[in-house]
């Protein structure tokens, strides 16, 4: 799941110029190292930070106009 979330973060950082999303893969790797070394508090904090970045990305993406989105725009219009 971390690989998928990292891929989404990198894709969104390129498509929508969200520079801070390039840190999400690094944060997810660090959090899994913290889990591996039984540092639950550090892992939870790092996961929380990555989740906050995703939440901010979702908020910004929801507020973007529809014509900024890539792909077939007819599929998104009602």
mmCIF file of N, CA, C and O in Angstrom:
data_model
loop_
_atom_site.group_PDB
_atom_site.id
_atom_site.type_symbol
_atom_site.label_atom_id
_atom_site.label_comp_id
_atom_site.label_asym_id
_atom_site.label_seq_id
_atom_site.Cartn_x
_atom_site.Cartn_y
_atom_site.Cartn_z
ATOM 1 N N UNK A 1 0.816 -1.188 0.000
ATOM 2 C CA UNK A 1 0.000 0.000 0.000
ATOM 3 C C UNK A 1 0.866 1.260 0.000
ATOM 4 O O UNK A 1 0.488 2.251 -0.598
ATOM 5 N N UNK A 2 1.994 1.202 0.661
ATOM 6 C CA UNK A 2 2.882 2.367 0.687
ATOM 7 C C UNK A 2 3.423 2.675 -0.701
ATOM 8 O O UNK A 2 3.618 3.844 -1.035
ATOM 9 N N UNK A 3 3.653 1.645 -1.495
ATOM 10 C CA UNK A 3 4.143 1.868 -2.861
ATOM 11 C C UNK A 3 3.076 2.572 -3.693
ATOM 12 O O UNK A 3 3.380 3.504 -4.446
ATOM 13 N N UNK A 4 1.836 2.161 -3.544
ATOM 14 C CA UNK A 4 0.741 2.798 -4.268
ATOM 15 C C UNK A 4 0.566 4.251 -3.852
ATOM 16 O O UNK A 4 0.426 5.145 -4.695
ATOM 17 N N UNK A 5 0.588 4.504 -2.547
ATOM 18 C CA UNK A 5 0.446 5.878 -2.061
ATOM 19 C C UNK A 5 1.618 6.750 -2.503
ATOM 20 O O UNK A 5 1.432 7.922 -2.825
ATOM 21 N N UNK A 6 2.803 6.176 -2.547
ATOM 22 C CA UNK A 6 3.962 6.928 -3.019
ATOM 23 C C UNK A 6 3.829 7.277 -4.496
ATOM 24 O O UNK A 6 4.146 8.392 -4.911
ATOM 25 N N UNK A 7 3.348 6.335 -5.286
ATOM 26 C CA UNK A 7 3.137 6.595 -6.713
ATOM 27 C C UNK A 7 2.112 7.675 -6.955
ATOM 28 O O UNK A 7 2.292 8.540 -7.820
ATOM 29 N N UNK A 8 1.018 7.647 -6.199
ATOM 30 C CA UNK A 8 -0.008 8.693 -6.328
ATOM 31 C C UNK A 8 0.568 10.044 -5.947
ATOM 32 O O UNK A 8 0.306 11.052 -6.603
ATOM 33 N N UNK A 9 1.351 10.081 -4.883
ATOM 34 C CA UNK A 9 1.943 11.347 -4.446
ATOM 35 C C UNK A 9 2.876 11.915 -5.496
ATOM 36 O O UNK A 9 2.862 13.122 -5.770
ATOM 37 N N UNK A 10 3.696 11.072 -6.101
ATOM 38 C CA UNK A 10 4.624 11.552 -7.132
ATOM 39 C C UNK A 10 3.856 12.021 -8.363
ATOM 40 O O UNK A 10 4.163 13.061 -8.954
ATOM 41 N N UNK A 11 2.822 11.287 -8.751
ATOM 42 C CA UNK A 11 1.997 11.684 -9.907
ATOM 43 C C UNK A 11 1.344 13.044 -9.663
ATOM 44 O O UNK A 11 1.377 13.923 -10.515
ATOM 45 N N UNK A 12 0.753 13.228 -8.495
ATOM 46 C CA UNK A 12 0.087 14.493 -8.199
ATOM 47 C C UNK A 12 1.097 15.635 -8.068
ATOM 48 O O UNK A 12 0.771 16.772 -8.401
ATOM 49 N N UNK A 13 2.295 15.349 -7.585
ATOM 50 C CA UNK A 13 3.283 16.427 -7.471
ATOM 51 C C UNK A 13 3.708 16.920 -8.857
ATOM 52 O O UNK A 13 4.001 18.106 -9.016
ATOM 53 N N UNK A 14 3.711 16.033 -9.848
ATOM 54 C CA UNK A 14 4.074 16.454 -11.203
ATOM 55 C C UNK A 14 2.908 17.113 -11.931
ATOM 56 O O UNK A 14 3.094 18.104 -12.621
ATOM 57 N N UNK A 15 1.717 16.569 -11.763
ATOM 58 C CA UNK A 15 0.572 17.080 -12.519
ATOM 59 C C UNK A 15 0.046 18.410 -11.985
ATOM 60 O O UNK A 15 -0.419 19.240 -12.742
ATOM 61 N N UNK A 16 0.096 18.594 -10.678
ATOM 62 C CA UNK A 16 -0.530 19.769 -10.088
ATOM 63 C C UNK A 16 0.451 20.660 -9.341
ATOM 64 O O UNK A 16 0.046 21.523 -8.586
ATOM 65 N N UNK A 17 1.741 20.448 -9.510
ATOM 66 C CA UNK A 17 2.782 21.275 -8.906
ATOM 67 C C UNK A 17 2.668 21.345 -7.387
ATOM 68 O O UNK A 17 2.806 22.406 -6.795
ATOM 69 N N UNK A 18 2.394 20.215 -6.758
ATOM 70 C CA UNK A 18 2.405 20.132 -5.301
ATOM 71 C C UNK A 18 3.784 19.612 -4.906
ATOM 72 O O UNK A 18 4.011 18.423 -4.780
ATOM 73 N N UNK A 19 4.710 20.514 -4.687
ATOM 74 C CA UNK A 19 6.102 20.145 -4.437
ATOM 75 C C UNK A 19 6.261 19.308 -3.175
ATOM 76 O O UNK A 19 7.062 18.378 -3.128
ATOM 77 N N UNK A 20 5.497 19.627 -2.153
ATOM 78 C CA UNK A 20 5.650 18.941 -0.871
ATOM 79 C C UNK A 20 5.276 17.467 -0.940
ATOM 80 O O UNK A 20 5.674 16.692 -0.071
ATOM 81 N N UNK A 21 4.550 17.047 -1.942
ATOM 82 C CA UNK A 21 4.162 15.639 -2.062
ATOM 83 C C UNK A 21 5.341 14.744 -2.413
ATOM 84 O O UNK A 21 5.268 13.530 -2.248
ATOM 85 N N UNK A 22 6.426 15.324 -2.867
ATOM 86 C CA UNK A 22 7.614 14.513 -3.160
ATOM 87 C C UNK A 22 8.247 13.965 -1.886
ATOM 88 O O UNK A 22 9.056 13.051 -1.935
ATOM 89 N N UNK A 23 7.864 14.498 -0.737
ATOM 90 C CA UNK A 23 8.376 14.007 0.544
ATOM 91 C C UNK A 23 7.597 12.819 1.078
ATOM 92 O O UNK A 23 8.045 12.149 1.999
ATOM 93 N N UNK A 24 6.418 12.541 0.535
ATOM 94 C CA UNK A 24 5.577 11.447 1.038
ATOM 95 C C UNK A 24 6.270 10.087 0.914
ATOM 96 O O UNK A 24 6.260 9.314 1.879
ATOM 97 N N UNK A 25 6.878 9.726 -0.223
ATOM 98 C CA UNK A 25 7.564 8.427 -0.268
ATOM 99 C C UNK A 25 8.663 8.301 0.781
ATOM 100 O O UNK A 25 8.824 7.245 1.397
ATOM 101 N N UNK A 26 9.393 9.381 1.011
ATOM 102 C CA UNK A 26 10.442 9.354 2.029
ATOM 103 C C UNK A 26 9.832 9.161 3.410
ATOM 104 O O UNK A 26 10.332 8.378 4.231
ATOM 105 N N UNK A 27 8.742 9.860 3.684
ATOM 106 C CA UNK A 27 8.074 9.717 4.978
ATOM 107 C C UNK A 27 7.552 8.304 5.190
ATOM 108 O O UNK A 27 7.653 7.754 6.294
ATOM 109 N N UNK A 28 7.007 7.699 4.145
ATOM 110 C CA UNK A 28 6.482 6.348 4.287
ATOM 111 C C UNK A 28 7.598 5.330 4.524
ATOM 112 O O UNK A 28 7.440 4.407 5.321
ATOM 113 N N UNK A 29 8.734 5.518 3.867
ATOM 114 C CA UNK A 29 9.870 4.622 4.107
ATOM 115 C C UNK A 29 10.380 4.790 5.535
ATOM 116 O O UNK A 29 10.642 3.805 6.241
ATOM 117 N N UNK A 30 10.505 6.031 5.988
ATOM 118 C CA UNK A 30 10.950 6.280 7.361
ATOM 119 C C UNK A 30 9.991 5.687 8.384
ATOM 120 O O UNK A 30 10.415 5.143 9.405
ATOM 121 N N UNK A 31 8.697 5.779 8.096
ATOM 122 C CA UNK A 31 7.726 5.234 9.046
ATOM 123 C C UNK A 31 7.817 3.713 9.130
ATOM 124 O O UNK A 31 7.695 3.142 10.214
ATOM 125 N N UNK A 32 8.075 3.066 7.994
ATOM 126 C CA UNK A 32 8.201 1.608 8.052
ATOM 127 C C UNK A 32 9.503 1.171 8.726
ATOM 128 O O UNK A 32 9.547 0.126 9.372
ATOM 129 N N UNK A 33 10.551 1.976 8.599
ATOM 130 C CA UNK A 33 11.761 1.694 9.379
ATOM 131 C C UNK A 33 11.477 1.833 10.869
ATOM 132 O O UNK A 33 11.961 1.042 11.679
ATOM 133 N N UNK A 34 10.689 2.835 11.240
ATOM 134 C CA UNK A 34 10.327 3.006 12.650
ATOM 135 C C UNK A 34 9.484 1.833 13.140
ATOM 136 O O UNK A 34 9.647 1.372 14.274
ATOM 137 N N UNK A 35 8.594 1.323 12.304
ATOM 138 C CA UNK A 35 7.806 0.142 12.677
ATOM 139 C C UNK A 35 8.721 -1.066 12.841
ATOM 140 O O UNK A 35 8.589 -1.836 13.805
ATOM 141 N N UNK A 36 9.649 -1.229 11.937
ATOM 142 C CA UNK A 36 10.564 -2.371 11.986
ATOM 143 C C UNK A 36 11.422 -2.355 13.249
ATOM 144 O O UNK A 36 11.699 -3.402 13.835
ATOM 145 N N UNK A 37 11.851 -1.168 13.662
ATOM 146 C CA UNK A 37 12.694 -1.056 14.847
ATOM 147 C C UNK A 37 11.889 -0.802 16.123
ATOM 148 O O UNK A 37 12.443 -0.355 17.129
ATOM 149 N N UNK A 38 10.585 -1.074 16.077
ATOM 150 C CA UNK A 38 9.689 -1.012 17.239
ATOM 151 C C UNK A 38 9.656 0.377 17.883
ATOM 152 O O UNK A 38 9.657 0.506 19.100
ATOM 153 N N UNK A 39 9.612 1.390 17.061
ATOM 154 C CA UNK A 39 9.477 2.768 17.536
ATOM 155 C C UNK A 39 8.083 3.261 17.152
ATOM 156 O O UNK A 39 7.900 4.042 16.231
ATOM 157 N N UNK A 40 7.083 2.780 17.878
ATOM 158 C CA UNK A 40 5.688 3.019 17.511
ATOM 159 C C UNK A 40 5.320 4.495 17.539
ATOM 160 O O UNK A 40 4.558 4.965 16.682
ATOM 161 N N UNK A 41 5.826 5.234 18.487
ATOM 162 C CA UNK A 41 5.472 6.655 18.568
ATOM 163 C C UNK A 41 6.034 7.436 17.382
ATOM 164 O O UNK A 41 5.357 8.297 16.828
ATOM 165 N N UNK A 42 7.261 7.142 16.993
ATOM 166 C CA UNK A 42 7.834 7.793 15.823
ATOM 167 C C UNK A 42 7.072 7.402 14.556
ATOM 168 O O UNK A 42 6.801 8.244 13.699
ATOM 169 N N UNK A 43 6.742 6.131 14.440
ATOM 170 C CA UNK A 43 6.011 5.660 13.262
ATOM 171 C C UNK A 43 4.651 6.334 13.158
ATOM 172 O O UNK A 43 4.245 6.766 12.078
ATOM 173 N N UNK A 44 3.957 6.431 14.279
ATOM 174 C CA UNK A 44 2.642 7.075 14.271
ATOM 175 C C UNK A 44 2.755 8.540 13.885
ATOM 176 O O UNK A 44 1.929 9.060 13.115
ATOM 177 N N UNK A 45 3.769 9.220 14.382
ATOM 178 C CA UNK A 45 3.957 10.623 14.033
ATOM 179 C C UNK A 45 4.263 10.827 12.562
ATOM 180 O O UNK A 45 3.740 11.747 11.928
ATOM 181 N N UNK A 46 5.100 9.963 12.025
ATOM 182 C CA UNK A 46 5.455 10.090 10.610
ATOM 183 C C UNK A 46 4.266 9.731 9.723
ATOM 184 O O UNK A 46 4.009 10.397 8.713
ATOM 185 N N UNK A 47 3.519 8.683 10.090
ATOM 186 C CA UNK A 47 2.302 8.346 9.347
ATOM 187 C C UNK A 47 1.304 9.501 9.392
ATOM 188 O O UNK A 47 0.645 9.806 8.403
ATOM 189 N N UNK A 48 1.183 10.137 10.547
ATOM 190 C CA UNK A 48 0.271 11.278 10.685
ATOM 191 C C UNK A 48 0.686 12.418 9.772
ATOM 192 O O UNK A 48 -0.159 13.051 9.134
ATOM 193 N N UNK A 49 1.969 12.698 9.700
ATOM 194 C CA UNK A 49 2.455 13.750 8.820
ATOM 195 C C UNK A 49 2.172 13.439 7.351
ATOM 196 O O UNK A 49 1.722 14.303 6.588
ATOM 197 N N UNK A 50 2.393 12.192 6.949
ATOM 198 C CA UNK A 50 2.085 11.793 5.564
ATOM 199 C C UNK A 50 0.583 11.895 5.293
ATOM 200 O O UNK A 50 0.171 12.360 4.224
ATOM 201 N N UNK A 51 -0.233 11.492 6.261
ATOM 202 C CA UNK A 51 -1.683 11.595 6.097
ATOM 203 C C UNK A 51 -2.122 13.049 6.004
ATOM 204 O O UNK A 51 -3.032 13.387 5.237
ATOM 205 N N UNK A 52 -1.490 13.928 6.767
ATOM 206 C CA UNK A 52 -1.815 15.352 6.698
ATOM 207 C C UNK A 52 -1.481 15.916 5.319
ATOM 208 O O UNK A 52 -2.248 16.707 4.768
ATOM 209 N N UNK A 53 -0.359 15.501 4.733
ATOM 210 C CA UNK A 53 -0.012 15.955 3.388
ATOM 211 C C UNK A 53 -1.029 15.477 2.357
ATOM 212 O O UNK A 53 -1.401 16.215 1.444
ATOM 213 N N UNK A 54 -1.498 14.239 2.507
ATOM 214 C CA UNK A 54 -2.532 13.730 1.602
ATOM 215 C C UNK A 54 -3.843 14.475 1.780
ATOM 216 O O UNK A 54 -4.552 14.765 0.821
ATOM 217 N N UNK A 55 -4.187 14.793 3.005
ATOM 218 C CA UNK A 55 -5.421 15.537 3.266
ATOM 219 C C UNK A 55 -5.347 16.927 2.649
ATOM 220 O O UNK A 55 -6.317 17.399 2.045
ATOM 221 N N UNK A 56 -4.190 17.572 2.785
ATOM 222 C CA UNK A 56 -4.015 18.891 2.166
ATOM 223 C C UNK A 56 -4.098 18.794 0.646
ATOM 224 O O UNK A 56 -4.718 19.642 0.000
ATOM 225 N N UNK A 57 -3.498 17.743 0.061
ATOM 226 C CA UNK A 57 -3.571 17.545 -1.380
ATOM 227 C C UNK A 57 -5.016 17.354 -1.822
ATOM 228 O O UNK A 57 -5.458 17.928 -2.816
ATOM 229 N N UNK A 58 -5.766 16.558 -1.074
ATOM 230 C CA UNK A 58 -7.163 16.319 -1.432
ATOM 231 C C UNK A 58 -7.968 17.605 -1.357
ATOM 232 O O UNK A 58 -8.813 17.867 -2.222
ATOM 233 N N UNK A 59 -7.718 18.413 -0.345
ATOM 234 C CA UNK A 59 -8.435 19.681 -0.203
ATOM 235 C C UNK A 59 -8.121 20.611 -1.380
ATOM 236 O O UNK A 59 -9.023 21.215 -1.962
ATOM 237 N N UNK A 60 -6.852 20.726 -1.735
ATOM 238 C CA UNK A 60 -6.476 21.582 -2.852
ATOM 239 C C UNK A 60 -7.032 21.054 -4.175
ATOM 240 O O UNK A 60 -7.455 21.829 -5.025
ATOM 241 N N UNK A 61 -7.036 19.743 -4.339
ATOM 242 C CA UNK A 61 -7.520 19.162 -5.591
ATOM 243 C C UNK A 61 -9.034 19.332 -5.716
ATOM 244 O O UNK A 61 -9.543 19.575 -6.807
ATOM 245 N N UNK A 62 -9.755 19.229 -4.609
ATOM 246 C CA UNK A 62 -11.205 19.435 -4.662
ATOM 247 C C UNK A 62 -11.563 20.876 -5.003
ATOM 248 O O UNK A 62 -12.613 21.126 -5.598
ATOM 249 N N UNK A 63 -10.718 21.805 -4.637
ATOM 250 C CA UNK A 63 -10.993 23.219 -4.905
ATOM 251 C C UNK A 63 -10.513 23.670 -6.275
ATOM 252 O O UNK A 63 -10.767 24.805 -6.658
ATOM 253 N N UNK A 64 -9.819 22.802 -7.010
ATOM 254 C CA UNK A 64 -9.357 23.169 -8.346
ATOM 255 C C UNK A 64 -10.517 23.118 -9.338
ATOM 256 O O UNK A 64 -11.400 22.279 -9.221
ATOM 257 N N UNK A 65 -10.489 24.003 -10.319
ATOM 258 C CA UNK A 65 -11.504 23.922 -11.377
ATOM 259 C C UNK A 65 -11.362 22.617 -12.160
ATOM 260 O O UNK A 65 -10.282 22.028 -12.224
ATOM 261 N N UNK A 66 -12.458 22.187 -12.743
ATOM 262 C CA UNK A 66 -12.488 20.911 -13.453
ATOM 263 C C UNK A 66 -11.549 20.905 -14.664
ATOM 264 O O UNK A 66 -10.971 19.882 -14.983
ATOM 265 N N UNK A 67 -11.352 22.051 -15.304
ATOM 266 C CA UNK A 67 -10.533 22.077 -16.511
ATOM 267 C C UNK A 67 -9.041 21.920 -16.215
ATOM 268 O O UNK A 67 -8.254 21.767 -17.137
ATOM 269 N N UNK A 68 -8.636 21.948 -14.942
ATOM 270 C CA UNK A 68 -7.238 21.663 -14.602
ATOM 271 C C UNK A 68 -6.934 20.174 -14.644
ATOM 272 O O UNK A 68 -5.789 19.784 -14.727
ATOM 273 N N UNK A 69 -7.971 19.346 -14.538
ATOM 274 C CA UNK A 69 -7.758 17.907 -14.476
ATOM 275 C C UNK A 69 -7.328 17.386 -15.842
ATOM 276 O O UNK A 69 -7.724 17.892 -16.879
ATOM 277 N N UNK A 70 -6.516 16.341 -15.837
ATOM 278 C CA UNK A 70 -6.011 15.762 -17.073
ATOM 279 C C UNK A 70 -6.922 14.637 -17.541
ATOM 280 O O UNK A 70 -7.666 14.051 -16.763
ATOM 281 N N UNK A 71 -6.851 14.318 -18.789
ATOM 282 C CA UNK A 71 -7.626 13.199 -19.314
ATOM 283 C C UNK A 71 -8.869 13.650 -20.053
ATOM 284 O O UNK A 71 -9.015 14.805 -20.447
ATOM 285 N N UNK A 72 -9.779 12.705 -20.245
ATOM 286 C CA UNK A 72 -11.019 12.958 -20.977
ATOM 287 C C UNK A 72 -11.989 13.715 -20.068
ATOM 288 O O UNK A 72 -12.561 13.143 -19.140
ATOM 289 N N UNK A 73 -12.208 14.968 -20.347
ATOM 290 C CA UNK A 73 -13.037 15.801 -19.487
ATOM 291 C C UNK A 73 -14.516 15.451 -19.577
ATOM 292 O O UNK A 73 -15.286 15.753 -18.685
ATOM 293 N N UNK A 74 -14.930 14.792 -20.636
ATOM 294 C CA UNK A 74 -16.329 14.421 -20.784
ATOM 295 C C UNK A 74 -16.770 13.407 -19.731
ATOM 296 O O UNK A 74 -17.929 13.348 -19.368
ATOM 297 N N UNK A 75 -15.844 12.617 -19.231
ATOM 298 C CA UNK A 75 -16.170 11.619 -18.217
ATOM 299 C C UNK A 75 -16.479 12.256 -16.862
ATOM 300 O O UNK A 75 -17.135 11.657 -16.034
ATOM 301 N N UNK A 76 -15.996 13.479 -16.644
ATOM 302 C CA UNK A 76 -16.172 14.127 -15.352
ATOM 303 C C UNK A 76 -17.360 15.077 -15.312
ATOM 304 O O UNK A 76 -17.769 15.507 -14.248
ATOM 305 N N UNK A 77 -17.880 15.470 -16.462
ATOM 306 C CA UNK A 77 -18.968 16.438 -16.499
ATOM 307 C C UNK A 77 -20.314 15.738 -16.305
ATOM 308 O O UNK A 77 -20.524 14.619 -16.748
ATOM 309 N N UNK A 78 -21.193 16.443 -15.626
ATOM 310 C CA UNK A 78 -22.538 15.896 -15.376
ATOM 311 C C UNK A 78 -23.515 16.456 -16.372
ATOM 312 O O UNK A 78 -23.517 17.578 -16.709
#
